[in-house]
XYZ file of C-alpha atoms in Angstrom:
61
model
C 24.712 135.689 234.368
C 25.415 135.103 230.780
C 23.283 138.525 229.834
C 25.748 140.398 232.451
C 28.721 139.463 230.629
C 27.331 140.756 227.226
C 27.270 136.604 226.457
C 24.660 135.787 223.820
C 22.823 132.494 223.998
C 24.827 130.725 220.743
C 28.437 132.588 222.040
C 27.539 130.218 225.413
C 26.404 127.022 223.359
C 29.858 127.224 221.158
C 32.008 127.744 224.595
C 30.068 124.615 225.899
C 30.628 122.827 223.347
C 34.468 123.643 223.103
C 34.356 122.337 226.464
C 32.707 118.909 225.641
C 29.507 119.623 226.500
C 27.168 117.921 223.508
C 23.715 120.501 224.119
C 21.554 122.390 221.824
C 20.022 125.861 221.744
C 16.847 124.355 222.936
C 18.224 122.067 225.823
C 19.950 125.433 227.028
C 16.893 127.484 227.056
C 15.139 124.921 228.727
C 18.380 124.551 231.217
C 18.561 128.813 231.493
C 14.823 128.819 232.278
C 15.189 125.994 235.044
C 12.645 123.958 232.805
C 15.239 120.498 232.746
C 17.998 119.809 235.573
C 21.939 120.225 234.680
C 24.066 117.486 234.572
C 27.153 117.809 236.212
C 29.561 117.891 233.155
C 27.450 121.204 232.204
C 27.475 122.657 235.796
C 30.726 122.439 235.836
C 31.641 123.932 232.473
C 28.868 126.422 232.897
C 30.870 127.486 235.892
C 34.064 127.566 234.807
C 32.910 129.817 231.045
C 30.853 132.239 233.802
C 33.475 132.389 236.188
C 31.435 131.659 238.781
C 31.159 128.875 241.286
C 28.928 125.701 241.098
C 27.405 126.408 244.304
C 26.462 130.117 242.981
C 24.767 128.814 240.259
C 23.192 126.205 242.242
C 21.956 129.022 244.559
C 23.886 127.545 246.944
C 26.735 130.667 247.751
């Protein structure tokens, strides 16, 4: 999703972390290549900086 909105990898780490969310650039390549679960404090931001739901990201909807 982050690649569709023209969103590079450190543009989404600096949004996350505006948001609260304490990760690195190699916690979110492990969390983009479904190598380490999400917590919720990062679904939930992730979701809200994609404009997406939690559920679609979950693969839920």
């Amino acid at each position: 999703m982050r690649l569709k909105l023209g969103m590079k990898q450190i543009d989404l780490l600096a949004r996350l972390q505006t948001e609260g969310v304490d990760i690195s650039i190699p916690a979110l390549s492990l969390l983009e290549g479904q190598k380490r679960p999400v917590t919720d404090k990062e679904l939930k931001a992730l979701a809200e900086i994609l404009g997406v739901s939690s559920d679609w990201l979950l693969g839920l909807g």
